């Protein structure tokens, strides 16, 4: 076992963790808990730590319990889940491309989702944003277009990245053109949707996010562990028994699913 790694064993299962990563995670965990507590307490009216704790435990007055449990805590929870999903997707994309500047939005995920919503709003007689699933559907469609233009899902990461920049720029320009022809209300609603907002997010949004993240996280960890072999050249990785095309396709699919 490398000296700079920790090993997790369970029966026939074992997993290596870099010591530095484990140390950073151990330091960030209490910091995250502190930030969650501050976010739940923060408001225009202010709430004392005692009131916040009583609201979390359900022992305070009904108004405090409702504010903490039904309004503030779900928004913080959704923010953490979305941040975790985007962070994992970013790690996969960076490792796949071999570039620390690579992010999921460079493969057209964000632009595809926004273009789908803009097109739906433009085609609606009321100018309202359509069903929520149109965003992820547009993200998947954009990612598929990038993969096809790059020569397949198993193409080298840098090729997917370069093609993705061009495709995402084109899709973003089309979306901006459509939105520029809409009225202020429609354009403002689409812009707010594209930027993202935690306003009004409750447990009906947070629970599905948690389920999806719990399903995709083990797959991302398994794929990410194999992606470390891409630090070598393709011939060396292939000699080590890695199916490069299948591995790259799986990493790209997971990144799109997590970011979309």
mmCIF file of C-alpha atoms in Angstrom:
data_model
loop_
_atom_site.group_PDB
_atom_site.id
_atom_site.type_symbol
_atom_site.label_atom_id
_atom_site.label_comp_id
_atom_site.label_asym_id
_atom_site.label_seq_id
_atom_site.Cartn_x
_atom_site.Cartn_y
_atom_site.Cartn_z
ATOM 1 C CA UNK A 1 0.000 0.000 0.000
ATOM 2 C CA UNK A 2 1.379 3.464 -0.855
ATOM 3 C CA UNK A 3 2.549 5.410 2.174
ATOM 4 C CA UNK A 4 0.413 8.437 1.255
ATOM 5 C CA UNK A 5 -2.842 6.423 1.153
ATOM 6 C CA UNK A 6 -5.377 4.994 3.573
ATOM 7 C CA UNK A 7 -7.098 1.685 2.925
ATOM 8 C CA UNK A 8 -10.711 0.793 3.690
ATOM 9 C CA UNK A 9 -11.305 -2.945 3.978
ATOM 10 C CA UNK A 10 -14.492 -4.948 4.319
ATOM 11 C CA UNK A 11 -14.330 -8.674 3.593
ATOM 12 C CA UNK A 12 -12.959 -9.071 0.088
ATOM 13 C CA UNK A 13 -13.484 -5.370 -0.613
ATOM 14 C CA UNK A 14 -10.735 -2.764 -0.233
ATOM 15 C CA UNK A 15 -10.433 0.857 -1.306
ATOM 16 C CA UNK A 16 -7.467 3.233 -1.278
ATOM 17 C CA UNK A 17 -7.934 6.861 -0.259
ATOM 18 C CA UNK A 18 -5.189 9.493 -0.532
ATOM 19 C CA UNK A 19 -4.258 10.737 2.949
ATOM 20 C CA UNK A 20 -4.420 14.352 1.813
ATOM 21 C CA UNK A 21 -7.954 13.971 0.463
ATOM 22 C CA UNK A 22 -9.092 12.219 3.652
ATOM 23 C CA UNK A 23 -7.585 14.999 5.773
ATOM 24 C CA UNK A 24 -9.255 17.725 3.712
ATOM 25 C CA UNK A 25 -12.607 15.942 3.952
ATOM 26 C CA UNK A 26 -12.247 15.589 7.734
ATOM 27 C CA UNK A 27 -11.536 19.325 8.042
ATOM 28 C CA UNK A 28 -14.334 20.403 5.710
ATOM 29 C CA UNK A 29 -17.051 18.275 7.366
ATOM 30 C CA UNK A 30 -17.320 20.349 10.574
ATOM 31 C CA UNK A 31 -16.985 23.547 8.539
ATOM 32 C CA UNK A 32 -19.947 22.461 6.406
ATOM 33 C CA UNK A 33 -22.007 21.771 9.517
ATOM 34 C CA UNK A 34 -21.174 25.244 10.841
ATOM 35 C CA UNK A 35 -22.176 26.865 7.557
ATOM 36 C CA UNK A 36 -25.456 24.915 7.533
ATOM 37 C CA UNK A 37 -26.240 26.181 11.035
ATOM 38 C CA UNK A 38 -25.449 29.765 10.021
ATOM 39 C CA UNK A 39 -27.552 29.460 6.857
ATOM 40 C CA UNK A 40 -30.545 28.168 8.819
ATOM 41 C CA UNK A 41 -30.228 31.004 11.339
ATOM 42 C CA UNK A 42 -29.693 33.746 8.758
ATOM 43 C CA UNK A 43 -32.728 35.900 7.943
ATOM 44 C CA UNK A 44 -33.836 39.500 7.739
ATOM 45 C CA UNK A 45 -35.469 39.237 11.164
ATOM 46 C CA UNK A 46 -32.720 37.179 12.798
ATOM 47 C CA UNK A 47 -33.071 34.015 14.851
ATOM 48 C CA UNK A 48 -31.102 33.059 17.927
ATOM 49 C CA UNK A 49 -29.183 29.769 18.083
ATOM 50 C CA UNK A 50 -31.576 28.574 20.794
ATOM 51 C CA UNK A 51 -34.641 29.250 18.636
ATOM 52 C CA UNK A 52 -32.969 27.575 15.670
ATOM 53 C CA UNK A 53 -32.158 24.464 17.688
ATOM 54 C CA UNK A 54 -35.677 24.287 19.109
ATOM 55 C CA UNK A 55 -37.052 24.634 15.591
ATOM 56 C CA UNK A 56 -34.866 21.785 14.340
ATOM 57 C CA UNK A 57 -35.883 19.535 17.237
ATOM 58 C CA UNK A 58 -39.551 20.514 16.929
ATOM 59 C CA UNK A 59 -39.754 21.745 20.525
ATOM 60 C CA UNK A 60 -40.209 25.460 19.713
ATOM 61 C CA UNK A 61 -43.363 27.330 18.886
ATOM 62 C CA UNK A 62 -45.166 26.186 15.697
ATOM 63 C CA UNK A 63 -44.117 29.260 13.727
ATOM 64 C CA UNK A 64 -40.427 28.727 14.424
ATOM 65 C CA UNK A 65 -40.648 25.012 13.644
ATOM 66 C CA UNK A 66 -42.367 25.732 10.323
ATOM 67 C CA UNK A 67 -39.809 28.375 9.315
ATOM 68 C CA UNK A 68 -36.821 26.188 10.141
ATOM 69 C CA UNK A 69 -38.056 22.781 8.992
ATOM 70 C CA UNK A 70 -40.274 23.694 6.036
ATOM 71 C CA UNK A 71 -38.524 26.737 4.567
ATOM 72 C CA UNK A 72 -34.896 27.230 5.566
ATOM 73 C CA UNK A 73 -33.600 23.698 6.056
ATOM 74 C CA UNK A 74 -34.915 22.362 2.712
ATOM 75 C CA UNK A 75 -33.271 25.218 0.811
ATOM 76 C CA UNK A 76 -29.927 24.550 2.495
ATOM 77 C CA UNK A 77 -30.298 20.819 1.848
ATOM 78 C CA UNK A 78 -31.076 21.329 -1.845
ATOM 79 C CA UNK A 79 -28.092 23.655 -2.170
ATOM 80 C CA UNK A 80 -25.777 21.019 -0.680
ATOM 81 C CA UNK A 81 -27.147 18.278 -2.932
ATOM 82 C CA UNK A 82 -26.819 20.388 -6.076
ATOM 83 C CA UNK A 83 -23.314 21.492 -5.104
ATOM 84 C CA UNK A 84 -22.255 17.898 -4.469
ATOM 85 C CA UNK A 85 -23.646 16.730 -7.815
ATOM 86 C CA UNK A 86 -21.934 19.539 -9.729
ATOM 87 C CA UNK A 87 -18.687 18.943 -7.857
ATOM 88 C CA UNK A 88 -18.648 15.240 -8.711
ATOM 89 C CA UNK A 89 -19.544 15.974 -12.332
ATOM 90 C CA UNK A 90 -16.703 18.487 -12.487
ATOM 91 C CA UNK A 91 -14.194 15.969 -11.116
ATOM 92 C CA UNK A 92 -15.242 13.410 -13.720
ATOM 93 C CA UNK A 93 -15.033 15.933 -16.543
ATOM 94 C CA UNK A 94 -11.625 17.232 -15.471
ATOM 95 C CA UNK A 95 -10.180 13.736 -15.143
ATOM 96 C CA UNK A 96 -11.700 12.679 -18.454
ATOM 97 C CA UNK A 97 -10.286 15.693 -20.306
ATOM 98 C CA UNK A 98 -7.006 15.753 -18.399
ATOM 99 C CA UNK A 99 -7.537 19.462 -17.807
ATOM 100 C CA UNK A 100 -8.397 21.134 -14.496
ATOM 101 C CA UNK A 101 -10.282 23.873 -16.344
ATOM 102 C CA UNK A 102 -12.750 21.401 -17.865
ATOM 103 C CA UNK A 103 -16.277 21.737 -16.453
ATOM 104 C CA UNK A 104 -19.603 20.119 -17.415
ATOM 105 C CA UNK A 105 -20.876 23.340 -18.969
ATOM 106 C CA UNK A 106 -18.126 23.073 -21.590
ATOM 107 C CA UNK A 107 -19.824 19.993 -23.062
ATOM 108 C CA UNK A 108 -23.087 21.849 -23.620
ATOM 109 C CA UNK A 109 -25.024 20.694 -20.557
ATOM 110 C CA UNK A 110 -26.032 24.145 -19.331
ATOM 111 C CA UNK A 111 -26.627 25.622 -22.767
ATOM 112 C CA UNK A 112 -28.672 22.637 -23.920
ATOM 113 C CA UNK A 113 -30.928 22.802 -20.872
ATOM 114 C CA UNK A 114 -31.408 26.563 -21.237
ATOM 115 C CA UNK A 115 -32.092 26.335 -24.981
ATOM 116 C CA UNK A 116 -34.777 23.692 -24.401
ATOM 117 C CA UNK A 117 -36.511 25.856 -21.801
ATOM 118 C CA UNK A 118 -36.213 28.987 -23.968
ATOM 119 C CA UNK A 119 -37.671 27.189 -26.988
ATOM 120 C CA UNK A 120 -40.566 25.899 -24.892
ATOM 121 C CA UNK A 121 -41.314 29.336 -23.463
ATOM 122 C CA UNK A 122 -41.108 30.901 -26.917
ATOM 123 C CA UNK A 123 -43.523 28.355 -28.335
ATOM 124 C CA UNK A 124 -46.020 28.782 -25.511
ATOM 125 C CA UNK A 125 -48.886 31.201 -25.961
ATOM 126 C CA UNK A 126 -48.521 32.276 -22.331
ATOM 127 C CA UNK A 127 -44.732 32.596 -22.411
ATOM 128 C CA UNK A 128 -44.453 30.359 -19.354
ATOM 129 C CA UNK A 129 -41.616 27.908 -18.729
ATOM 130 C CA UNK A 130 -42.633 24.339 -19.551
ATOM 131 C CA UNK A 131 -42.221 21.089 -17.638
ATOM 132 C CA UNK A 132 -39.131 20.701 -15.451
ATOM 133 C CA UNK A 133 -37.893 17.654 -17.365
ATOM 134 C CA UNK A 134 -37.296 19.688 -20.532
ATOM 135 C CA UNK A 135 -34.097 21.099 -19.008
ATOM 136 C CA UNK A 136 -32.408 17.719 -18.386
ATOM 137 C CA UNK A 137 -33.705 16.502 -21.748
ATOM 138 C CA UNK A 138 -32.042 19.442 -23.481
ATOM 139 C CA UNK A 139 -28.838 18.803 -21.551
ATOM 140 C CA UNK A 140 -28.763 15.176 -22.674
ATOM 141 C CA UNK A 141 -29.506 16.159 -26.284
ATOM 142 C CA UNK A 142 -26.636 18.658 -26.287
ATOM 143 C CA UNK A 143 -24.249 16.099 -24.781
ATOM 144 C CA UNK A 144 -25.255 13.515 -27.407
ATOM 145 C CA UNK A 145 -24.602 16.080 -30.153
ATOM 146 C CA UNK A 146 -21.153 16.776 -28.704
ATOM 147 C CA UNK A 147 -20.338 13.076 -28.539
ATOM 148 C CA UNK A 148 -21.450 12.474 -32.132
ATOM 149 C CA UNK A 149 -19.420 15.421 -33.428
ATOM 150 C CA UNK A 150 -16.385 14.259 -31.435
ATOM 151 C CA UNK A 151 -16.487 10.817 -33.022
ATOM 152 C CA UNK A 152 -18.169 8.746 -30.328
ATOM 153 C CA UNK A 153 -18.440 8.501 -26.568
ATOM 154 C CA UNK A 154 -15.098 6.726 -26.309
ATOM 155 C CA UNK A 155 -13.146 9.526 -27.975
ATOM 156 C CA UNK A 156 -10.230 11.125 -26.201
ATOM 157 C CA UNK A 157 -11.251 13.551 -23.494
ATOM 158 C CA UNK A 158 -9.528 16.561 -25.046
ATOM 159 C CA UNK A 159 -11.451 16.021 -28.302
ATOM 160 C CA UNK A 160 -14.793 15.957 -26.485
ATOM 161 C CA UNK A 161 -13.771 19.117 -24.636
ATOM 162 C CA UNK A 162 -12.775 21.051 -27.775
ATOM 163 C CA UNK A 163 -15.899 20.009 -29.678
ATOM 164 C CA UNK A 164 -18.012 20.728 -26.616
ATOM 165 C CA UNK A 165 -16.773 24.316 -26.444
ATOM 166 C CA UNK A 166 -17.840 24.910 -30.041
ATOM 167 C CA UNK A 167 -21.216 23.198 -29.711
ATOM 168 C CA UNK A 168 -22.060 24.875 -26.394
ATOM 169 C CA UNK A 169 -21.172 28.289 -27.831
ATOM 170 C CA UNK A 170 -23.430 27.689 -30.826
ATOM 171 C CA UNK A 171 -26.345 26.428 -28.718
ATOM 172 C CA UNK A 172 -25.908 29.323 -26.294
ATOM 173 C CA UNK A 173 -26.017 31.812 -29.181
ATOM 174 C CA UNK A 174 -29.218 30.250 -30.536
ATOM 175 C CA UNK A 175 -30.805 30.395 -27.074
ATOM 176 C CA UNK A 176 -29.796 34.043 -26.648
ATOM 177 C CA UNK A 177 -31.246 34.891 -30.056
ATOM 178 C CA UNK A 178 -34.577 33.293 -29.197
ATOM 179 C CA UNK A 179 -34.695 34.937 -25.777
ATOM 180 C CA UNK A 180 -33.892 38.367 -27.234
ATOM 181 C CA UNK A 181 -37.130 38.189 -29.220
ATOM 182 C CA UNK A 182 -39.295 37.461 -26.173
ATOM 183 C CA UNK A 183 -40.955 39.922 -23.833
ATOM 184 C CA UNK A 184 -39.329 41.037 -20.595
ATOM 185 C CA UNK A 185 -41.386 38.721 -18.377
ATOM 186 C CA UNK A 186 -40.510 35.597 -20.344
ATOM 187 C CA UNK A 187 -36.848 36.565 -20.709
ATOM 188 C CA UNK A 188 -36.604 37.346 -16.990
ATOM 189 C CA UNK A 189 -38.166 34.015 -16.012
ATOM 190 C CA UNK A 190 -35.846 32.046 -18.286
ATOM 191 C CA UNK A 191 -32.793 33.972 -17.042
ATOM 192 C CA UNK A 192 -33.717 33.245 -13.425
ATOM 193 C CA UNK A 193 -34.190 29.561 -14.264
ATOM 194 C CA UNK A 194 -30.812 29.415 -16.054
ATOM 195 C CA UNK A 195 -28.907 31.146 -13.250
ATOM 196 C CA UNK A 196 -30.582 28.994 -10.612
ATOM 197 C CA UNK A 197 -32.394 29.871 -7.424
ATOM 198 C CA UNK A 198 -33.145 28.090 -4.141
ATOM 199 C CA UNK A 199 -36.236 30.191 -3.585
ATOM 200 C CA UNK A 200 -39.279 28.013 -2.947
ATOM 201 C CA UNK A 201 -37.315 24.744 -2.894
ATOM 202 C CA UNK A 202 -38.747 22.262 -0.399
ATOM 203 C CA UNK A 203 -38.448 18.576 0.494
ATOM 204 C CA UNK A 204 -40.360 17.615 -2.669
ATOM 205 C CA UNK A 205 -37.271 18.778 -4.578
ATOM 206 C CA UNK A 206 -34.621 17.726 -2.073
ATOM 207 C CA UNK A 207 -35.763 14.117 -1.646
ATOM 208 C CA UNK A 208 -35.522 13.139 -5.360
ATOM 209 C CA UNK A 209 -32.130 14.864 -5.537
ATOM 210 C CA UNK A 210 -30.891 12.799 -2.593
ATOM 211 C CA UNK A 211 -32.161 9.563 -4.154
ATOM 212 C CA UNK A 212 -30.489 10.307 -7.495
ATOM 213 C CA UNK A 213 -27.236 11.268 -5.788
ATOM 214 C CA UNK A 214 -27.222 8.089 -3.678
ATOM 215 C CA UNK A 215 -27.746 6.024 -6.839
ATOM 216 C CA UNK A 216 -25.087 7.762 -8.926
ATOM 217 C CA UNK A 217 -22.425 8.330 -6.255
ATOM 218 C CA UNK A 218 -21.247 4.680 -6.041
ATOM 219 C CA UNK A 219 -21.059 4.525 -9.829
ATOM 220 C CA UNK A 220 -19.098 7.779 -9.941
ATOM 221 C CA UNK A 221 -16.659 6.512 -7.296
ATOM 222 C CA UNK A 222 -16.113 3.277 -9.215
ATOM 223 C CA UNK A 223 -15.620 5.071 -12.532
ATOM 224 C CA UNK A 224 -13.445 7.742 -10.938
ATOM 225 C CA UNK A 225 -11.189 5.072 -9.446
ATOM 226 C CA UNK A 226 -10.638 3.595 -12.905
ATOM 227 C CA UNK A 227 -10.172 7.034 -14.472
ATOM 228 C CA UNK A 228 -6.956 7.439 -12.510
ATOM 229 C CA UNK A 229 -5.362 5.073 -15.017
ATOM 230 C CA UNK A 230 -5.893 7.704 -17.722
ATOM 231 C CA UNK A 231 -2.908 9.524 -16.238
ATOM 232 C CA UNK A 232 -0.896 7.091 -18.337
ATOM 233 C CA UNK A 233 -1.070 7.061 -22.121
ATOM 234 C CA UNK A 234 -3.777 5.059 -23.841
ATOM 235 C CA UNK A 235 -1.500 2.124 -24.683
ATOM 236 C CA UNK A 236 -0.379 1.709 -21.075
ATOM 237 C CA UNK A 237 -3.960 1.925 -19.783
ATOM 238 C CA UNK A 238 -5.079 -0.651 -22.351
ATOM 239 C CA UNK A 239 -2.273 -3.008 -21.287
ATOM 240 C CA UNK A 240 -3.573 -2.726 -17.713
ATOM 241 C CA UNK A 241 -6.914 -4.112 -18.887
ATOM 242 C CA UNK A 242 -8.882 -0.872 -19.208
ATOM 243 C CA UNK A 243 -11.575 -0.622 -21.888
ATOM 244 C CA UNK A 244 -10.937 3.029 -22.722
ATOM 245 C CA UNK A 245 -13.995 3.623 -24.888
ATOM 246 C CA UNK A 246 -16.391 2.114 -22.361
ATOM 247 C CA UNK A 247 -14.726 3.908 -19.449
ATOM 248 C CA UNK A 248 -14.841 7.307 -21.156
ATOM 249 C CA UNK A 249 -18.440 6.764 -22.229
ATOM 250 C CA UNK A 250 -19.467 5.861 -18.671
ATOM 251 C CA UNK A 251 -17.650 8.880 -17.200
ATOM 252 C CA UNK A 252 -19.244 11.243 -19.697
ATOM 253 C CA UNK A 253 -22.718 9.795 -19.122
ATOM 254 C CA UNK A 254 -22.370 10.148 -15.342
ATOM 255 C CA UNK A 255 -21.112 13.733 -15.661
ATOM 256 C CA UNK A 256 -24.094 14.670 -17.815
ATOM 257 C CA UNK A 257 -26.541 12.940 -15.456
ATOM 258 C CA UNK A 258 -25.103 14.675 -12.401
ATOM 259 C CA UNK A 259 -24.858 18.120 -13.984
ATOM 260 C CA UNK A 260 -28.121 17.989 -15.935
#
